[in-house]
mmCIF file of C-alpha atoms in Angstrom:
data_model
loop_
_atom_site.group_PDB
_atom_site.id
_atom_site.type_symbol
_atom_site.label_atom_id
_atom_site.label_comp_id
_atom_site.label_asym_id
_atom_site.label_seq_id
_atom_site.Cartn_x
_atom_site.Cartn_y
_atom_site.Cartn_z
ATOM 1 C CA MET A 172 0.000 0.000 0.000
ATOM 2 C CA PHE A 173 1.071 3.655 -0.400
ATOM 3 C CA ASN A 174 1.881 5.881 2.605
ATOM 4 C CA ASN A 175 0.841 9.474 2.979
ATOM 5 C CA ASP A 176 4.299 10.673 1.923
ATOM 6 C CA GLY A 177 4.034 8.762 -1.383
ATOM 7 C CA SER A 178 6.238 5.771 -0.479
ATOM 8 C CA TYR A 179 5.136 2.165 -1.002
ATOM 9 C CA ARG A 180 4.837 -0.431 1.776
ATOM 10 C CA TRP A 181 4.066 -4.118 1.210
ATOM 11 C CA VAL A 182 1.347 -5.614 3.288
ATOM 12 C CA PRO A 183 1.075 -9.441 3.347
ATOM 13 C CA ASN A 184 -2.190 -11.140 2.496
ATOM 14 C CA ASN A 185 -3.826 -12.093 5.702
ATOM 15 C CA GLY A 186 -6.050 -14.554 3.962
ATOM 16 C CA GLY A 187 -3.127 -17.004 3.824
ATOM 17 C CA GLY A 188 -3.815 -18.026 0.172
ATOM 18 C CA SER A 189 -2.567 -17.080 -3.332
ATOM 19 C CA PRO A 190 -4.205 -14.413 -5.357
ATOM 20 C CA LYS A 191 -7.040 -15.610 -7.480
ATOM 21 C CA SER A 192 -5.146 -14.970 -10.776
ATOM 22 C CA PHE A 193 -2.258 -17.254 -9.754
ATOM 23 C CA ARG A 194 -4.575 -19.980 -8.528
ATOM 24 C CA ASN A 195 -6.154 -20.265 -11.976
ATOM 25 C CA ILE A 196 -2.810 -21.001 -13.878
ATOM 26 C CA PRO A 197 -2.551 -24.756 -14.980
ATOM 27 C CA TRP A 198 0.954 -25.402 -13.749
ATOM 28 C CA LYS A 199 0.850 -29.166 -14.357
ATOM 29 C CA LYS A 200 -0.094 -28.761 -18.020
ATOM 30 C CA ILE A 201 2.631 -26.174 -18.558
ATOM 31 C CA LYS A 202 5.178 -28.472 -16.961
ATOM 32 C CA THR A 203 4.002 -31.411 -19.061
ATOM 33 C CA ALA A 204 4.113 -29.321 -22.264
ATOM 34 C CA ALA A 205 7.610 -28.085 -21.434
ATOM 35 C CA ILE A 206 8.828 -31.628 -20.882
ATOM 36 C CA VAL A 207 7.239 -32.804 -24.149
ATOM 37 C CA LEU A 208 8.765 -29.857 -26.023
ATOM 38 C CA ALA A 209 12.195 -30.562 -24.554
ATOM 39 C CA VAL A 210 11.958 -34.221 -25.545
ATOM 40 C CA VAL A 211 10.846 -33.306 -29.072
ATOM 41 C CA LEU A 212 13.720 -30.842 -29.437
ATOM 42 C CA PHE A 213 16.145 -33.401 -28.078
ATOM 43 C CA VAL A 214 14.953 -36.048 -30.523
ATOM 44 C CA ALA A 215 14.934 -33.581 -33.445
ATOM 45 C CA ILE A 216 18.461 -32.432 -32.712
ATOM 46 C CA GLY A 217 19.588 -36.043 -32.399
ATOM 47 C CA VAL A 218 17.954 -36.998 -35.707
ATOM 48 C CA PHE A 219 19.283 -34.065 -37.668
ATOM 49 C CA THR A 220 22.824 -34.397 -36.304
ATOM 50 C CA CYS A 221 23.254 -38.146 -36.684
ATOM 51 C CA TYR A 222 23.771 -38.249 -40.475
ATOM 52 C CA TYR A 223 25.813 -36.358 -43.057
ATOM 53 C CA THR A 224 26.624 -36.458 -46.779
ATOM 54 C CA VAL A 225 30.068 -36.401 -48.413
ATOM 55 C CA ASP A 226 30.391 -35.079 -51.999
ATOM 56 C CA ASP A 227 31.935 -37.169 -54.769
ATOM 57 C CA LYS A 228 35.091 -35.023 -54.801
ATOM 58 C CA GLN A 229 35.590 -35.193 -51.048
ATOM 59 C CA GLN A 230 36.577 -37.405 -48.167
ATOM 60 C CA ALA A 231 35.486 -36.718 -44.600
ATOM 61 C CA VAL A 232 37.569 -37.033 -41.433
ATOM 62 C CA VAL A 233 35.499 -38.218 -38.456
ATOM 63 C CA THR A 234 36.620 -37.353 -34.920
ATOM 64 C CA THR A 235 35.149 -38.760 -31.705
ATOM 65 C CA PHE A 236 35.661 -36.465 -28.710
ATOM 66 C CA GLY A 237 38.379 -34.727 -30.751
ATOM 67 C CA LYS A 238 40.283 -37.882 -31.751
ATOM 68 C CA VAL A 239 40.402 -39.046 -35.379
ATOM 69 C CA THR A 240 38.502 -42.313 -35.636
ATOM 70 C CA ASP A 241 37.646 -42.702 -39.330
ATOM 71 C CA VAL A 242 38.058 -41.383 -42.877
ATOM 72 C CA VAL A 243 34.967 -41.951 -45.038
ATOM 73 C CA ASP A 244 34.381 -41.846 -48.775
ATOM 74 C CA PRO A 245 31.595 -40.021 -50.680
ATOM 75 C CA GLY A 246 28.021 -40.918 -49.822
ATOM 76 C CA LEU A 247 25.528 -40.845 -46.967
ATOM 77 C CA HIS A 248 26.920 -41.707 -43.532
ATOM 78 C CA PHE A 249 25.805 -41.721 -39.877
ATOM 79 C CA LYS A 250 27.528 -40.429 -36.746
ATOM 80 C CA LEU A 251 26.924 -39.968 -33.046
ATOM 81 C CA PRO A 252 24.855 -36.809 -32.447
ATOM 82 C CA PHE A 253 25.153 -33.889 -30.020
ATOM 83 C CA GLY A 254 28.750 -33.146 -30.986
ATOM 84 C CA ILE A 255 30.090 -36.471 -29.818
ATOM 85 C CA GLN A 256 31.417 -37.036 -33.335
ATOM 86 C CA GLN A 257 32.515 -34.218 -35.630
ATOM 87 C CA VAL A 258 32.928 -34.425 -39.411
ATOM 88 C CA GLU A 259 35.404 -32.358 -41.450
ATOM 89 C CA PRO A 260 34.989 -32.702 -45.270
ATOM 90 C CA VAL A 261 38.163 -32.278 -47.374
ATOM 91 C CA ASP A 262 38.398 -31.786 -51.173
ATOM 92 C CA VAL A 263 40.746 -34.632 -52.091
ATOM 93 C CA ASN A 264 39.804 -35.112 -55.768
ATOM 94 C CA VAL A 265 40.179 -31.478 -56.789
ATOM 95 C CA TYR A 266 43.254 -30.081 -58.527
ATOM 96 C CA GLN A 267 44.228 -26.822 -56.844
ATOM 97 C CA LYS A 268 46.699 -24.232 -58.047
ATOM 98 C CA ILE A 269 49.316 -21.796 -56.819
ATOM 99 C CA GLU A 270 50.428 -18.885 -58.988
ATOM 100 C CA LEU A 271 53.897 -17.495 -58.315
ATOM 101 C CA GLY A 272 54.797 -14.119 -59.759
ATOM 102 C CA TYR A 273 51.463 -13.385 -61.432
ATOM 103 C CA SER A 274 47.700 -13.572 -60.912
ATOM 104 C CA SER A 275 45.218 -14.821 -63.500
ATOM 105 C CA GLN A 276 42.463 -12.937 -61.673
ATOM 106 C CA ASP A 277 44.268 -9.585 -61.484
ATOM 107 C CA PRO A 278 46.295 -8.509 -64.574
ATOM 108 C CA GLN A 279 47.741 -5.591 -62.573
ATOM 109 C CA TYR A 280 49.138 -7.945 -59.924
ATOM 110 C CA SER A 281 52.724 -7.043 -59.010
ATOM 111 C CA THR A 282 55.129 -8.910 -56.742
ATOM 112 C CA ASP A 283 58.816 -9.695 -56.276
ATOM 113 C CA GLU A 284 58.185 -13.451 -56.161
ATOM 114 C CA SER A 285 59.318 -13.889 -59.776
ATOM 115 C CA THR A 286 62.588 -11.910 -59.547
ATOM 116 C CA MET A 287 65.548 -14.307 -59.361
ATOM 117 C CA ILE A 288 69.310 -14.465 -59.931
ATOM 118 C CA THR A 289 70.670 -17.034 -62.397
ATOM 119 C CA GLY A 290 73.855 -19.053 -62.105
ATOM 120 C CA ASP A 291 75.776 -16.520 -64.214
ATOM 121 C CA TYR A 292 74.632 -13.599 -62.009
ATOM 122 C CA ASN A 293 71.899 -12.242 -64.252
ATOM 123 C CA ILE A 294 68.496 -11.101 -63.018
ATOM 124 C CA ILE A 295 65.385 -12.537 -64.660
ATOM 125 C CA ASN A 296 61.658 -12.715 -63.926
ATOM 126 C CA VAL A 297 60.206 -16.240 -63.890
ATOM 127 C CA ASP A 298 56.492 -16.931 -63.278
ATOM 128 C CA PHE A 299 55.445 -20.414 -62.158
ATOM 129 C CA PHE A 300 52.133 -22.260 -62.231
ATOM 130 C CA VAL A 301 51.809 -25.080 -59.676
ATOM 131 C CA GLU A 302 49.147 -27.794 -59.483
ATOM 132 C CA TYR A 303 48.628 -29.894 -56.370
ATOM 133 C CA LYS A 304 45.963 -31.878 -54.560
ATOM 134 C CA ILE A 305 45.253 -33.215 -51.082
ATOM 135 C CA SER A 306 46.430 -36.819 -50.795
ATOM 136 C CA ASP A 307 46.005 -37.408 -47.058
ATOM 137 C CA PRO A 308 43.071 -35.550 -45.440
ATOM 138 C CA VAL A 309 44.142 -36.395 -41.875
ATOM 139 C CA ALA A 310 47.677 -35.073 -42.375
ATOM 140 C CA TYR A 311 46.289 -32.069 -44.230
ATOM 141 C CA LEU A 312 44.033 -31.123 -41.303
ATOM 142 C CA TYR A 313 46.215 -31.943 -38.313
ATOM 143 C CA SER A 314 49.909 -32.199 -39.314
ATOM 144 C CA SER A 315 50.433 -28.500 -39.972
ATOM 145 C CA ASN A 316 48.739 -25.181 -39.433
ATOM 146 C CA ASN A 317 48.750 -23.938 -43.037
ATOM 147 C CA PRO A 318 49.894 -26.614 -45.537
ATOM 148 C CA GLU A 319 49.235 -24.439 -48.621
ATOM 149 C CA GLU A 320 51.539 -21.730 -47.320
ATOM 150 C CA ILE A 321 54.193 -24.323 -46.512
ATOM 151 C CA LEU A 322 53.964 -25.703 -50.063
ATOM 152 C CA LYS A 323 54.174 -22.215 -51.580
ATOM 153 C CA ASN A 324 57.277 -21.311 -49.559
ATOM 154 C CA LEU A 325 58.856 -24.669 -50.391
ATOM 155 C CA ILE A 326 58.305 -24.187 -54.127
ATOM 156 C CA GLN A 327 59.695 -20.656 -54.018
ATOM 157 C CA SER A 328 62.794 -21.918 -52.240
ATOM 158 C CA GLN A 329 63.455 -24.753 -54.690
ATOM 159 C CA VAL A 330 62.710 -22.588 -57.732
ATOM 160 C CA ARG A 331 65.333 -20.082 -56.640
ATOM 161 C CA ASN A 332 67.713 -22.935 -55.913
ATOM 162 C CA VAL A 333 67.362 -24.441 -59.399
ATOM 163 C CA VAL A 334 67.312 -21.132 -61.293
ATOM 164 C CA GLY A 335 70.365 -20.035 -59.279
ATOM 165 C CA SER A 336 72.348 -22.915 -60.785
ATOM 166 C CA THR A 337 71.129 -22.356 -64.369
ATOM 167 C CA SER A 338 72.493 -19.936 -66.969
ATOM 168 C CA VAL A 339 70.306 -17.066 -68.118
ATOM 169 C CA ASP A 340 70.264 -18.425 -71.689
ATOM 170 C CA ASP A 341 68.846 -21.768 -70.557
ATOM 171 C CA ALA A 342 66.358 -20.152 -68.200
ATOM 172 C CA LEU A 343 64.972 -18.002 -70.993
ATOM 173 C CA THR A 344 65.092 -20.491 -73.887
ATOM 174 C CA THR A 345 65.801 -24.212 -74.004
ATOM 175 C CA GLY A 346 66.349 -24.979 -70.307
ATOM 176 C CA LYS A 347 62.777 -24.394 -69.097
ATOM 177 C CA GLU A 348 61.752 -28.039 -69.214
ATOM 178 C CA SER A 349 64.821 -29.097 -67.249
ATOM 179 C CA ILE A 350 64.114 -26.460 -64.583
ATOM 180 C CA GLN A 351 60.515 -27.662 -64.240
ATOM 181 C CA MET A 352 61.580 -31.286 -63.822
ATOM 182 C CA GLN A 353 64.243 -30.473 -61.227
ATOM 183 C CA VAL A 354 61.874 -28.316 -59.161
ATOM 184 C CA LYS A 355 59.184 -30.999 -59.223
ATOM 185 C CA GLU A 356 61.599 -33.743 -58.141
ATOM 186 C CA LEU A 357 63.039 -31.677 -55.281
ATOM 187 C CA VAL A 358 59.661 -30.510 -53.966
ATOM 188 C CA THR A 359 58.157 -34.022 -54.190
ATOM 189 C CA GLU A 360 61.048 -35.481 -52.201
ATOM 190 C CA ILE A 361 60.762 -32.847 -49.456
ATOM 191 C CA LEU A 362 56.948 -33.182 -49.261
ATOM 192 C CA GLU A 363 57.370 -36.862 -48.430
ATOM 193 C CA ASP A 364 59.477 -35.879 -45.420
ATOM 194 C CA TYR A 365 57.164 -33.059 -44.309
ATOM 195 C CA ASP A 366 54.009 -35.258 -44.530
ATOM 196 C CA ILE A 367 51.550 -32.360 -44.729
ATOM 197 C CA GLY A 368 49.000 -34.287 -46.795
ATOM 198 C CA LEU A 369 49.702 -32.579 -50.144
ATOM 199 C CA THR A 370 50.903 -34.096 -53.414
ATOM 200 C CA LEU A 371 52.553 -32.032 -56.149
ATOM 201 C CA ILE A 372 50.986 -32.714 -59.555
ATOM 202 C CA ASP A 373 52.787 -30.357 -61.920
ATOM 203 C CA VAL A 374 55.166 -27.395 -62.036
ATOM 204 C CA ARG A 375 55.272 -25.249 -65.181
ATOM 205 C CA ILE A 376 57.091 -22.078 -66.118
ATOM 206 C CA GLN A 377 54.341 -19.715 -67.172
ATOM 207 C CA ASP A 378 56.703 -17.025 -68.422
ATOM 208 C CA SER A 379 60.363 -16.037 -68.181
ATOM 209 C CA GLU A 380 61.810 -12.766 -69.362
ATOM 210 C CA PRO A 381 64.722 -10.405 -68.717
ATOM 211 C CA PRO A 382 64.138 -7.391 -66.492
ATOM 212 C CA THR A 383 64.900 -4.809 -69.251
ATOM 213 C CA GLN A 384 63.343 -4.273 -72.662
ATOM 214 C CA GLU A 385 66.686 -4.242 -74.515
ATOM 215 C CA VAL A 386 67.743 -7.606 -73.196
ATOM 216 C CA MET A 387 64.261 -8.951 -73.840
ATOM 217 C CA GLU A 388 64.440 -7.950 -77.506
ATOM 218 C CA ALA A 389 67.873 -9.566 -77.846
ATOM 219 C CA PHE A 390 66.647 -12.861 -76.421
ATOM 220 C CA LYS A 391 63.570 -12.736 -78.634
ATOM 221 C CA ALA A 392 65.857 -12.340 -81.641
ATOM 222 C CA VAL A 393 67.890 -15.358 -80.519
ATOM 223 C CA GLU A 394 64.726 -17.410 -80.057
ATOM 224 C CA THR A 395 63.474 -16.364 -83.502
ATOM 225 C CA ALA A 396 66.792 -17.402 -85.068
ATOM 226 C CA LYS A 397 66.594 -20.804 -83.363
ATOM 227 C CA GLN A 398 63.063 -21.324 -84.622
ATOM 228 C CA GLN A 399 64.146 -20.382 -88.147
ATOM 229 C CA ALA A 400 67.053 -22.826 -87.885
ATOM 230 C CA GLU A 401 64.657 -25.565 -86.807
ATOM 231 C CA THR A 402 62.413 -24.701 -89.760
ATOM 232 C CA VAL A 403 65.330 -24.970 -92.187
ATOM 233 C CA VAL A 404 66.388 -28.300 -90.689
ATOM 234 C CA ASN A 405 62.842 -29.619 -90.938
ATOM 235 C CA ASP A 406 62.603 -28.475 -94.562
ATOM 236 C CA ALA A 407 65.910 -30.206 -95.320
ATOM 237 C CA LYS A 408 64.683 -33.402 -93.702
ATOM 238 C CA ALA A 409 61.471 -33.200 -95.706
ATOM 239 C CA TYR A 410 63.468 -32.750 -98.913
ATOM 240 C CA GLN A 411 65.683 -35.672 -97.902
ATOM 241 C CA ASN A 412 62.677 -37.861 -97.228
ATOM 242 C CA ALA A 413 61.235 -36.939 -100.621
ATOM 243 C CA LYS A 414 64.454 -37.543 -102.569
ATOM 244 C CA ILE A 415 65.608 -40.771 -100.934
ATOM 245 C CA PRO A 416 62.715 -42.874 -102.323
ATOM 246 C CA GLU A 417 63.301 -41.386 -105.774
ATOM 247 C CA ALA A 418 67.023 -42.173 -105.577
ATOM 248 C CA ASN A 419 66.262 -45.682 -104.378
ATOM 249 C CA ALA A 420 63.932 -46.184 -107.322
ATOM 250 C CA GLN A 421 66.604 -44.999 -109.764
ATOM 251 C CA ALA A 422 69.148 -47.256 -108.104
ATOM 252 C CA ASP A 423 66.784 -50.221 -108.414
ATOM 253 C CA GLN A 424 66.248 -49.410 -112.079
ATOM 254 C CA LEU A 425 70.007 -49.224 -112.706
ATOM 255 C CA LEU A 426 70.513 -52.524 -110.929
ATOM 256 C CA GLN A 427 67.772 -54.145 -112.976
ATOM 257 C CA ASN A 428 69.303 -52.793 -116.222
ATOM 258 C CA ALA A 429 72.750 -53.988 -115.167
ATOM 259 C CA GLU A 430 71.322 -57.406 -114.364
ATOM 260 C CA TYR A 431 69.634 -57.492 -117.767
ATOM 261 C CA LEU A 432 72.858 -56.536 -119.572
ATOM 262 C CA LYS A 433 74.776 -59.064 -117.516
ATOM 263 C CA GLN A 434 72.369 -61.835 -118.467
ATOM 264 C CA LYS A 435 72.421 -60.701 -122.075
ATOM 265 C CA ARG A 436 76.210 -60.875 -122.198
ATOM 266 C CA ILE A 437 76.159 -64.282 -120.581
ATOM 267 C CA ASN A 438 73.636 -65.524 -123.135
ATOM 268 C CA GLU A 439 75.677 -64.092 -126.028
ATOM 269 C CA ALA A 440 78.853 -65.651 -124.656
ATOM 270 C CA THR A 441 77.067 -68.959 -124.214
ATOM 271 C CA GLU A 442 75.820 -68.742 -127.789
ATOM 272 C CA GLN A 443 79.298 -67.951 -129.097
ATOM 273 C CA VAL A 444 80.758 -70.833 -127.110
ATOM 274 C CA ALA A 445 78.120 -73.122 -128.574
ATOM 275 C CA MET A 446 78.913 -71.878 -132.118
ATOM 276 C CA PHE A 447 82.635 -72.289 -131.541
ATOM 277 C CA GLN A 448 82.085 -75.763 -130.170
ATOM 278 C CA ALA A 449 79.987 -76.647 -133.219
ATOM 279 C CA MET A 450 82.682 -75.297 -135.536
ATOM 280 C CA TYR A 451 85.295 -77.193 -133.604
ATOM 281 C CA ASN A 452 83.329 -80.394 -133.960
ATOM 282 C CA GLU A 453 83.139 -79.838 -137.749
ATOM 283 C CA TYR A 454 86.819 -79.039 -137.776
ATOM 284 C CA ILE A 455 87.627 -82.344 -136.121
ATOM 285 C CA LEU A 456 85.647 -84.169 -138.820
ATOM 286 C CA ASN A 457 87.118 -82.211 -141.783
ATOM 287 C CA PRO A 458 90.093 -80.116 -140.710
ATOM 288 C CA GLU A 459 91.265 -78.971 -144.146
ATOM 289 C CA ILE A 460 87.841 -78.048 -145.460
ATOM 290 C CA THR A 461 86.897 -76.229 -142.318
ATOM 291 C CA LYS A 462 90.218 -74.395 -142.256
ATOM 292 C CA SER A 463 89.796 -73.265 -145.885
ATOM 293 C CA ARG A 464 86.229 -72.195 -145.287
ATOM 294 C CA MET A 465 87.193 -70.138 -142.235
ATOM 295 C CA TYR A 466 90.003 -68.565 -144.238
ATOM 296 C CA TYR A 467 87.725 -67.560 -147.098
ATOM 297 C CA GLU A 468 85.085 -66.184 -144.791
ATOM 298 C CA ALA A 469 87.674 -64.103 -142.981
ATOM 299 C CA ILE A 470 88.981 -62.692 -146.261
ATOM 300 C CA SER A 471 85.478 -61.824 -147.440
ATOM 301 C CA GLN A 472 84.810 -59.979 -144.144
ATOM 302 C CA ILE A 473 88.143 -58.137 -144.116
ATOM 303 C CA LEU A 474 88.120 -57.283 -147.843
ATOM 304 C CA PRO A 475 84.487 -57.172 -148.896
ATOM 305 C CA ASP A 476 85.235 -55.618 -152.347
ATOM 306 C CA VAL A 477 87.853 -58.194 -153.333
ATOM 307 C CA LYS A 478 86.802 -61.011 -155.623
ATOM 308 C CA VAL A 479 88.101 -64.321 -154.489
ATOM 309 C CA TYR A 480 88.422 -67.370 -156.796
ATOM 310 C CA ILE A 481 88.705 -70.934 -155.668
ATOM 311 C CA ASN A 482 90.987 -73.217 -157.627
ATOM 312 C CA THR A 483 89.354 -76.591 -157.848
ATOM 313 C CA GLY A 484 92.019 -78.067 -160.153
ATOM 314 C CA ASP A 485 95.762 -78.408 -160.119
ATOM 315 C CA GLY A 486 96.391 -74.640 -160.184
ATOM 316 C CA GLN A 487 97.152 -74.454 -163.980
ATOM 317 C CA ASN A 488 93.728 -74.726 -165.533
ATOM 318 C CA VAL A 489 91.961 -71.367 -165.274
ATOM 319 C CA ASP A 490 88.629 -72.991 -166.082
ATOM 320 C CA MET A 491 88.801 -74.750 -162.762
ATOM 321 C CA LEU A 492 88.714 -71.370 -160.797
ATOM 322 C CA LEU A 493 85.340 -70.600 -159.261
ATOM 323 C CA PRO A 494 84.381 -67.115 -157.990
ATOM 324 C CA LEU A 495 83.686 -67.125 -154.248
ATOM 325 C CA GLU A 496 81.278 -64.215 -154.689
ATOM 326 C CA SER A 497 78.768 -66.288 -156.596
ATOM 327 C CA LEU A 498 78.984 -69.006 -153.995
ATOM 328 C CA VAL A 499 78.402 -66.541 -151.166
ATOM 329 C CA THR A 500 75.525 -64.983 -153.094
ATOM 330 C CA ASN A 501 73.952 -68.314 -153.696
ATOM 331 C CA GLN A 502 74.300 -69.213 -150.031
ATOM 332 C CA GLU A 503 72.701 -65.950 -148.978
ATOM 333 C CA GLY A 504 69.936 -66.414 -151.494
ATOM 334 C CA GLU A 505 69.235 -69.810 -150.147
#
């Protein structure tokens, strides 16, 4: 109640009971409803926190009370609810990249990451593109604080190490592939020792150039000359490949002609031997006649305009001389 001075003073209810408004509240129903609501919430939270889904490009690390107990593959899985088990998905089947010295998203990106000193004490700018993926999700999550930063620093260190032992000519022209292979081998070997859950897929030199425009133009001229030399060599090889079959064909033709002439000479020689053998056989049968005949034939071939007479008598009777010309003519006519 209020006093005369305006202050308030509480006066207890002498009736000994609760006010009528409080007596009408259904406390049992409220308590029952609260218990039912709490049970429903408990069950709902348990249901909605006892399963999870892992994407096809992921693996999930399951921890029970903070300790790693399982690594699961893509699909639908179940776990203990209410935070007893926690699930950490990791992108293991995704190729990720690191860009050193440039940014594909920002053309105006500028950094000193690409500035290096070669083995012959020249300064060049080399940009690298690195591909990697997560190979061990447990090591990736718990072996180090920032595995990507560790990998980036490791690559920068090995790139400078390899470029520092390479001449500027090789770094700008023909030695790029060798540099890439050496960096990849060194980084892969060190990653195995670090065990941070990352695997290096590829290391490529995106661009390499001298720091000044004059030197850049000189190296471009050298590269152009090498390409022209390769073009000339390729053209020469193409000409060689075109001419060799033609030369082989001509050689085969010459060999075939030589073989034909060889066989022809052999056949002619064989024929002459056969003729000589036949003449020799006749000579054996009639030596004098054959000798005279060969003599007359030789004279007629050596002196074709001379008239030769054969004496068929004793050498004194002219009527017994016969002209060889008529005999040869008659033989040819026959």
